[in-house]
Amino acid sequence: MARILVSEADFDVGAEIALLTAGRTDIGGIGCFIGTVRDAVPQADAPVVSALTLEHYPAMTERAIGRIVAEAERRWTLLGCTVIHRVGRLAPGENIVLVLAASAHRQAALDATAFLIDWLKTKAPFWKREEFIDGASAWVEAKDSDDAAAERWT
Amino acid sequence: MITILYFAWLRERTGLSEETLALPDAGMTVADLIALLAARGPGHAAAFQNRRTVRCAVNQEFADPATVLRSGDEVAFFPPVTGG
């Protein structure tokens, strides 16, 4: 039922919502989260990031996302779910990740969407490397705040 | 034999994305393997220097230091994930 995709290509949010809802009249609400590349880092006032490269563990990624989606489906009554995560080199402003969760009611749709992105950030094998406008680059470090966000669902 | 995969800065520090190793003894755990790999050279030592920042998956499932390895396993080492 869930649509899970790891891709270098961009996604079309409208087309994905249309695909999720095609032929259905039982959906009452769709939660949507779109993660995008930002050019600022918390330590700096001015834009400093020129690109982001996402690496992943191909053999594991879709399976790990599938487990996260299965856990969301166990916790909430979902009528459809889409997770698309991009990999490769992305410029500021580009899409990184799309999470859609459809349900009969808004609370389940919104909660499931928040759960899915919180767990994706801590339990799916992706790694970000930032390139900076001065030519340097560095792996993004995992944040304690992301762990805390994932923990609130346990 | 086991296959060992490295991702992100573990790949950069070891200089390898993949290597194979004959399992030296039955009952070897992930922690035992890390100790063995860390002694392989300066790149490996740097990769495993701070073991609290190294995560592991065995056969594409998250594993912990006590996980026991078997011949044919695919063992991956990587930093804490930062997707999303």
mmCIF file of C-alpha atoms in Angstrom:
data_model
loop_
_atom_site.group_PDB
_atom_site.id
_atom_site.type_symbol
_atom_site.label_atom_id
_atom_site.label_comp_id
_atom_site.label_asym_id
_atom_site.label_seq_id
_atom_site.Cartn_x
_atom_site.Cartn_y
_atom_site.Cartn_z
ATOM 1 C CA MET A 1 0.000 0.000 0.000
ATOM 2 C CA ALA A 2 2.794 2.386 0.817
ATOM 3 C CA ARG A 3 4.847 3.969 -1.953
ATOM 4 C CA ILE A 4 8.537 4.003 -1.005
ATOM 5 C CA LEU A 5 11.119 5.410 -3.376
ATOM 6 C CA VAL A 6 14.805 6.329 -3.154
ATOM 7 C CA SER A 7 15.795 8.343 -6.194
ATOM 8 C CA GLU A 8 18.189 10.921 -7.609
ATOM 9 C CA ALA A 9 15.279 12.495 -9.459
ATOM 10 C CA ASP A 10 13.088 15.219 -7.990
ATOM 11 C CA PHE A 11 9.477 14.530 -7.007
ATOM 12 C CA ASP A 12 6.280 16.344 -7.958
ATOM 13 C CA VAL A 13 4.245 16.885 -4.789
ATOM 14 C CA GLY A 14 0.962 17.440 -6.657
ATOM 15 C CA ALA A 15 1.434 14.318 -8.765
ATOM 16 C CA GLU A 16 2.291 12.280 -5.646
ATOM 17 C CA ILE A 17 -0.854 13.463 -3.833
ATOM 18 C CA ALA A 18 -2.919 12.635 -6.932
ATOM 19 C CA LEU A 19 -1.387 9.150 -7.018
ATOM 20 C CA LEU A 20 -2.087 8.644 -3.299
ATOM 21 C CA THR A 21 -5.737 9.663 -3.577
ATOM 22 C CA ALA A 22 -6.607 8.311 -7.054
ATOM 23 C CA GLY A 23 -10.001 6.605 -7.052
ATOM 24 C CA ARG A 24 -10.482 7.009 -3.289
ATOM 25 C CA THR A 25 -13.276 8.778 -1.439
ATOM 26 C CA ASP A 26 -12.564 7.461 2.078
ATOM 27 C CA ILE A 27 -9.589 9.760 2.779
ATOM 28 C CA GLY A 28 -10.414 12.674 5.057
ATOM 29 C CA GLY A 29 -6.987 14.233 5.410
ATOM 30 C CA ILE A 30 -3.435 14.061 4.112
ATOM 31 C CA GLY A 31 -0.406 15.041 6.155
ATOM 32 C CA CYS A 32 2.538 16.338 4.128
ATOM 33 C CA PHE A 33 6.167 17.037 5.028
ATOM 34 C CA ILE A 34 8.717 18.264 2.486
ATOM 35 C CA GLY A 35 12.347 18.530 3.520
ATOM 36 C CA THR A 36 14.483 20.910 1.444
ATOM 37 C CA VAL A 37 18.159 21.892 1.264
ATOM 38 C CA ARG A 38 18.887 25.127 3.130
ATOM 39 C CA ASP A 39 21.967 27.224 2.589
ATOM 40 C CA ALA A 40 22.403 28.358 6.182
ATOM 41 C CA VAL A 41 23.931 26.468 9.088
ATOM 42 C CA PRO A 42 23.029 27.297 12.714
ATOM 43 C CA GLN A 43 26.494 28.727 13.480
ATOM 44 C CA ALA A 44 26.454 31.325 10.675
ATOM 45 C CA ASP A 45 24.233 34.324 9.885
ATOM 46 C CA ALA A 46 24.864 34.361 6.127
ATOM 47 C CA PRO A 47 24.319 31.599 3.556
ATOM 48 C CA VAL A 48 27.303 29.257 3.606
ATOM 49 C CA VAL A 49 26.143 25.934 2.141
ATOM 50 C CA SER A 50 26.569 25.623 -1.630
ATOM 51 C CA ALA A 51 25.434 21.989 -2.028
ATOM 52 C CA LEU A 52 24.473 18.858 -0.137
ATOM 53 C CA THR A 53 25.357 15.311 -1.153
ATOM 54 C CA LEU A 54 23.258 12.460 0.198
ATOM 55 C CA GLU A 55 24.846 9.030 0.420
ATOM 56 C CA HIS A 56 22.907 5.916 1.400
ATOM 57 C CA TYR A 57 23.207 2.154 1.882
ATOM 58 C CA PRO A 58 21.253 0.937 -1.144
ATOM 59 C CA ALA A 59 20.671 -2.651 0.009
ATOM 60 C CA MET A 60 19.267 -1.474 3.340
ATOM 61 C CA THR A 61 17.547 1.846 2.652
ATOM 62 C CA GLU A 62 14.173 0.814 1.253
ATOM 63 C CA ARG A 63 13.880 -2.022 3.771
ATOM 64 C CA ALA A 64 14.607 0.369 6.662
ATOM 65 C CA ILE A 65 11.999 2.842 5.359
ATOM 66 C CA GLY A 66 9.561 -0.051 4.944
ATOM 67 C CA ARG A 67 9.960 -0.951 8.616
ATOM 68 C CA ILE A 68 9.329 2.658 9.649
ATOM 69 C CA VAL A 69 6.205 2.802 7.479
ATOM 70 C CA ALA A 70 5.006 -0.540 8.891
ATOM 71 C CA GLU A 71 5.395 0.882 12.399
ATOM 72 C CA ALA A 72 3.343 3.971 11.417
ATOM 73 C CA GLU A 73 0.654 1.690 9.963
ATOM 74 C CA ARG A 74 0.611 -0.273 13.228
ATOM 75 C CA ARG A 75 0.117 2.906 15.294
ATOM 76 C CA TRP A 76 -2.398 4.773 13.119
ATOM 77 C CA THR A 77 -5.141 3.764 10.702
ATOM 78 C CA LEU A 78 -3.630 4.995 7.462
ATOM 79 C CA LEU A 79 -5.340 4.857 4.077
ATOM 80 C CA GLY A 80 -2.128 5.464 2.169
ATOM 81 C CA CYS A 81 1.443 6.569 2.662
ATOM 82 C CA THR A 82 4.258 7.881 0.450
ATOM 83 C CA VAL A 83 7.925 8.274 1.365
ATOM 84 C CA ILE A 84 10.326 9.549 -1.298
ATOM 85 C CA HIS A 85 13.937 10.298 -0.343
ATOM 86 C CA ARG A 86 16.404 11.758 -2.794
ATOM 87 C CA VAL A 87 20.111 10.877 -2.964
ATOM 88 C CA GLY A 88 23.030 12.442 -4.802
ATOM 89 C CA ARG A 89 24.126 16.064 -5.016
ATOM 90 C CA LEU A 90 21.445 18.683 -4.331
ATOM 91 C CA ALA A 91 21.553 22.486 -4.436
ATOM 92 C CA PRO A 92 20.010 24.842 -1.830
ATOM 93 C CA GLY A 93 16.256 25.061 -2.326
ATOM 94 C CA GLU A 94 15.959 21.592 -3.839
ATOM 95 C CA ASN A 95 13.681 18.939 -2.377
ATOM 96 C CA ILE A 96 15.249 16.192 -0.237
ATOM 97 C CA VAL A 97 12.371 14.191 1.184
ATOM 98 C CA LEU A 98 8.596 13.857 0.840
ATOM 99 C CA VAL A 99 6.337 12.230 3.428
ATOM 100 C CA LEU A 100 2.598 11.886 2.794
ATOM 101 C CA ALA A 101 0.219 10.115 5.172
ATOM 102 C CA ALA A 102 -3.498 9.792 4.380
ATOM 103 C CA SER A 103 -6.152 8.901 6.904
ATOM 104 C CA ALA A 104 -9.866 9.353 7.552
ATOM 105 C CA HIS A 105 -9.092 12.060 10.122
ATOM 106 C CA ARG A 106 -6.522 14.829 10.473
ATOM 107 C CA GLN A 107 -4.969 13.787 13.773
ATOM 108 C CA ALA A 108 -3.822 10.411 12.491
ATOM 109 C CA ALA A 109 -2.585 11.961 9.219
ATOM 110 C CA LEU A 110 -0.619 14.714 10.975
ATOM 111 C CA ASP A 111 0.767 12.495 13.752
ATOM 112 C CA ALA A 112 1.815 9.761 11.319
ATOM 113 C CA THR A 113 3.565 12.335 9.117
ATOM 114 C CA ALA A 114 5.530 13.718 12.075
ATOM 115 C CA PHE A 115 6.383 10.209 13.259
ATOM 116 C CA LEU A 116 7.592 9.149 9.802
ATOM 117 C CA ILE A 117 9.965 12.085 9.356
ATOM 118 C CA ASP A 118 11.242 11.844 12.946
ATOM 119 C CA TRP A 119 12.088 8.156 12.540
ATOM 120 C CA LEU A 120 13.462 8.622 9.008
ATOM 121 C CA LYS A 121 15.963 11.088 10.422
ATOM 122 C CA THR A 122 17.300 8.607 12.982
ATOM 123 C CA LYS A 123 16.622 5.106 11.590
ATOM 124 C CA ALA A 124 17.160 5.188 7.808
ATOM 125 C CA PRO A 125 20.721 4.834 6.455
ATOM 126 C CA PHE A 126 21.322 8.207 4.796
ATOM 127 C CA TRP A 127 24.287 10.534 5.372
ATOM 128 C CA LYS A 128 24.580 14.174 4.345
ATOM 129 C CA ARG A 129 27.780 15.896 3.314
ATOM 130 C CA GLU A 130 27.664 19.679 3.081
ATOM 131 C CA GLU A 131 29.764 21.715 0.652
ATOM 132 C CA PHE A 132 30.446 25.309 1.660
ATOM 133 C CA ILE A 133 30.892 28.403 -0.477
ATOM 134 C CA ASP A 134 34.552 28.645 0.614
ATOM 135 C CA GLY A 135 35.207 25.233 -1.007
ATOM 136 C CA ALA A 136 35.379 23.199 2.211
ATOM 137 C CA SER A 137 33.062 20.282 2.920
ATOM 138 C CA ALA A 138 32.082 18.215 5.947
ATOM 139 C CA TRP A 139 29.788 15.386 6.952
ATOM 140 C CA VAL A 140 26.724 16.610 8.805
ATOM 141 C CA GLU A 141 26.787 15.403 12.415
ATOM 142 C CA ALA A 142 23.773 13.708 13.929
ATOM 143 C CA LYS A 143 21.867 16.005 16.279
ATOM 144 C CA ASP A 144 20.743 15.148 19.803
ATOM 145 C CA SER A 145 17.534 17.064 19.022
ATOM 146 C CA ASP A 146 16.768 14.551 16.249
ATOM 147 C CA ASP A 147 17.250 11.665 18.689
ATOM 148 C CA ALA A 148 14.949 13.427 21.153
ATOM 149 C CA ALA A 149 12.331 13.944 18.415
ATOM 150 C CA ALA A 150 12.444 10.229 17.549
ATOM 151 C CA GLU A 151 12.347 9.219 21.230
ATOM 152 C CA ARG A 152 9.105 11.085 21.894
ATOM 153 C CA TRP A 153 7.262 8.422 19.891
ATOM 154 C CA THR A 154 8.508 5.513 22.028
ATOM 155 C CA MET B 1 33.987 -15.117 4.726
ATOM 156 C CA ILE B 2 32.152 -11.955 5.635
ATOM 157 C CA THR B 3 31.715 -8.825 3.555
ATOM 158 C CA ILE B 4 32.388 -5.513 5.290
ATOM 159 C CA LEU B 5 30.964 -2.261 3.924
ATOM 160 C CA TYR B 6 31.931 1.266 4.949
ATOM 161 C CA PHE B 7 29.864 4.409 4.441
ATOM 162 C CA ALA B 8 30.398 8.175 4.784
ATOM 163 C CA TRP B 9 33.507 9.093 6.808
ATOM 164 C CA LEU B 10 34.245 5.471 7.680
ATOM 165 C CA ARG B 11 34.687 4.857 3.930
ATOM 166 C CA GLU B 12 36.895 7.943 3.631
ATOM 167 C CA ARG B 13 39.083 7.054 6.621
ATOM 168 C CA THR B 14 39.550 3.373 5.729
ATOM 169 C CA GLY B 15 39.937 4.256 2.044
ATOM 170 C CA LEU B 16 37.618 1.324 1.267
ATOM 171 C CA SER B 17 33.962 0.968 0.429
ATOM 172 C CA GLU B 18 34.114 -2.809 0.793
ATOM 173 C CA GLU B 19 36.438 -5.584 1.932
ATOM 174 C CA THR B 20 36.122 -9.269 2.710
ATOM 175 C CA LEU B 21 37.515 -11.136 5.673
ATOM 176 C CA ALA B 22 37.716 -14.785 6.673
ATOM 177 C CA LEU B 23 35.919 -15.125 10.009
ATOM 178 C CA PRO B 24 38.771 -16.039 12.362
ATOM 179 C CA ASP B 25 36.608 -17.875 14.882
ATOM 180 C CA ALA B 26 33.054 -18.937 15.559
ATOM 181 C CA GLY B 27 31.205 -16.761 18.011
ATOM 182 C CA MET B 28 32.915 -13.551 16.919
ATOM 183 C CA THR B 29 30.828 -10.494 17.776
ATOM 184 C CA VAL B 30 30.600 -7.082 16.133
ATOM 185 C CA ALA B 31 32.727 -5.696 19.002
ATOM 186 C CA ASP B 32 35.387 -8.367 18.343
ATOM 187 C CA LEU B 33 35.358 -7.511 14.643
ATOM 188 C CA ILE B 34 35.800 -3.787 15.371
ATOM 189 C CA ALA B 35 38.803 -4.548 17.570
ATOM 190 C CA LEU B 36 40.302 -6.695 14.802
ATOM 191 C CA LEU B 37 39.664 -4.103 12.083
ATOM 192 C CA ALA B 38 40.967 -1.199 14.172
ATOM 193 C CA ALA B 39 44.354 -2.940 14.300
ATOM 194 C CA ARG B 40 44.582 -3.293 10.496
ATOM 195 C CA GLY B 41 46.293 0.032 9.871
ATOM 196 C CA PRO B 42 46.179 3.772 10.510
ATOM 197 C CA GLY B 43 43.133 4.365 8.286
ATOM 198 C CA HIS B 44 41.110 1.691 10.025
ATOM 199 C CA ALA B 45 42.351 2.882 13.423
ATOM 200 C CA ALA B 46 41.134 6.410 12.587
ATOM 201 C CA ALA B 47 37.771 5.078 11.394
ATOM 202 C CA PHE B 48 37.149 3.178 14.627
ATOM 203 C CA GLN B 49 38.881 5.649 16.967
ATOM 204 C CA ASN B 50 35.669 6.823 18.610
ATOM 205 C CA ARG B 51 33.487 3.737 18.700
ATOM 206 C CA ARG B 52 30.532 5.605 20.172
ATOM 207 C CA THR B 53 30.136 7.359 16.815
ATOM 208 C CA VAL B 54 30.169 4.120 14.792
ATOM 209 C CA ARG B 55 26.907 2.341 13.985
ATOM 210 C CA CYS B 56 26.629 -1.168 12.573
ATOM 211 C CA ALA B 57 24.190 -3.190 10.511
ATOM 212 C CA VAL B 58 24.408 -6.949 9.924
ATOM 213 C CA ASN B 59 22.586 -8.221 6.831
ATOM 214 C CA GLN B 60 20.933 -4.790 6.432
ATOM 215 C CA GLU B 61 19.485 -4.743 9.975
ATOM 216 C CA PHE B 62 20.795 -2.501 12.754
ATOM 217 C CA ALA B 63 23.064 -4.505 15.046
ATOM 218 C CA ASP B 64 24.834 -3.877 18.339
ATOM 219 C CA PRO B 65 28.313 -4.737 19.640
ATOM 220 C CA ALA B 66 27.104 -8.074 21.060
ATOM 221 C CA THR B 67 25.635 -9.315 17.750
ATOM 222 C CA VAL B 68 27.311 -12.617 16.795
ATOM 223 C CA LEU B 69 28.588 -12.913 13.224
ATOM 224 C CA ARG B 70 28.237 -15.875 10.895
ATOM 225 C CA SER B 71 30.004 -16.747 7.657
ATOM 226 C CA GLY B 72 28.296 -15.053 4.710
ATOM 227 C CA ASP B 73 27.155 -12.033 6.731
ATOM 228 C CA GLU B 74 27.229 -8.541 5.252
ATOM 229 C CA VAL B 75 28.462 -6.201 7.979
ATOM 230 C CA ALA B 76 28.172 -2.447 7.414
ATOM 231 C CA PHE B 77 29.820 0.292 9.487
ATOM 232 C CA PHE B 78 28.646 3.899 9.276
ATOM 233 C CA PRO B 79 28.194 7.076 11.321
ATOM 234 C CA PRO B 80 24.899 7.977 13.022
ATOM 235 C CA VAL B 81 22.429 8.627 10.197
ATOM 236 C CA THR B 82 21.629 12.180 9.044
ATOM 237 C CA GLY B 83 18.962 11.833 6.353
ATOM 238 C CA GLY B 84 15.522 13.362 6.210
#
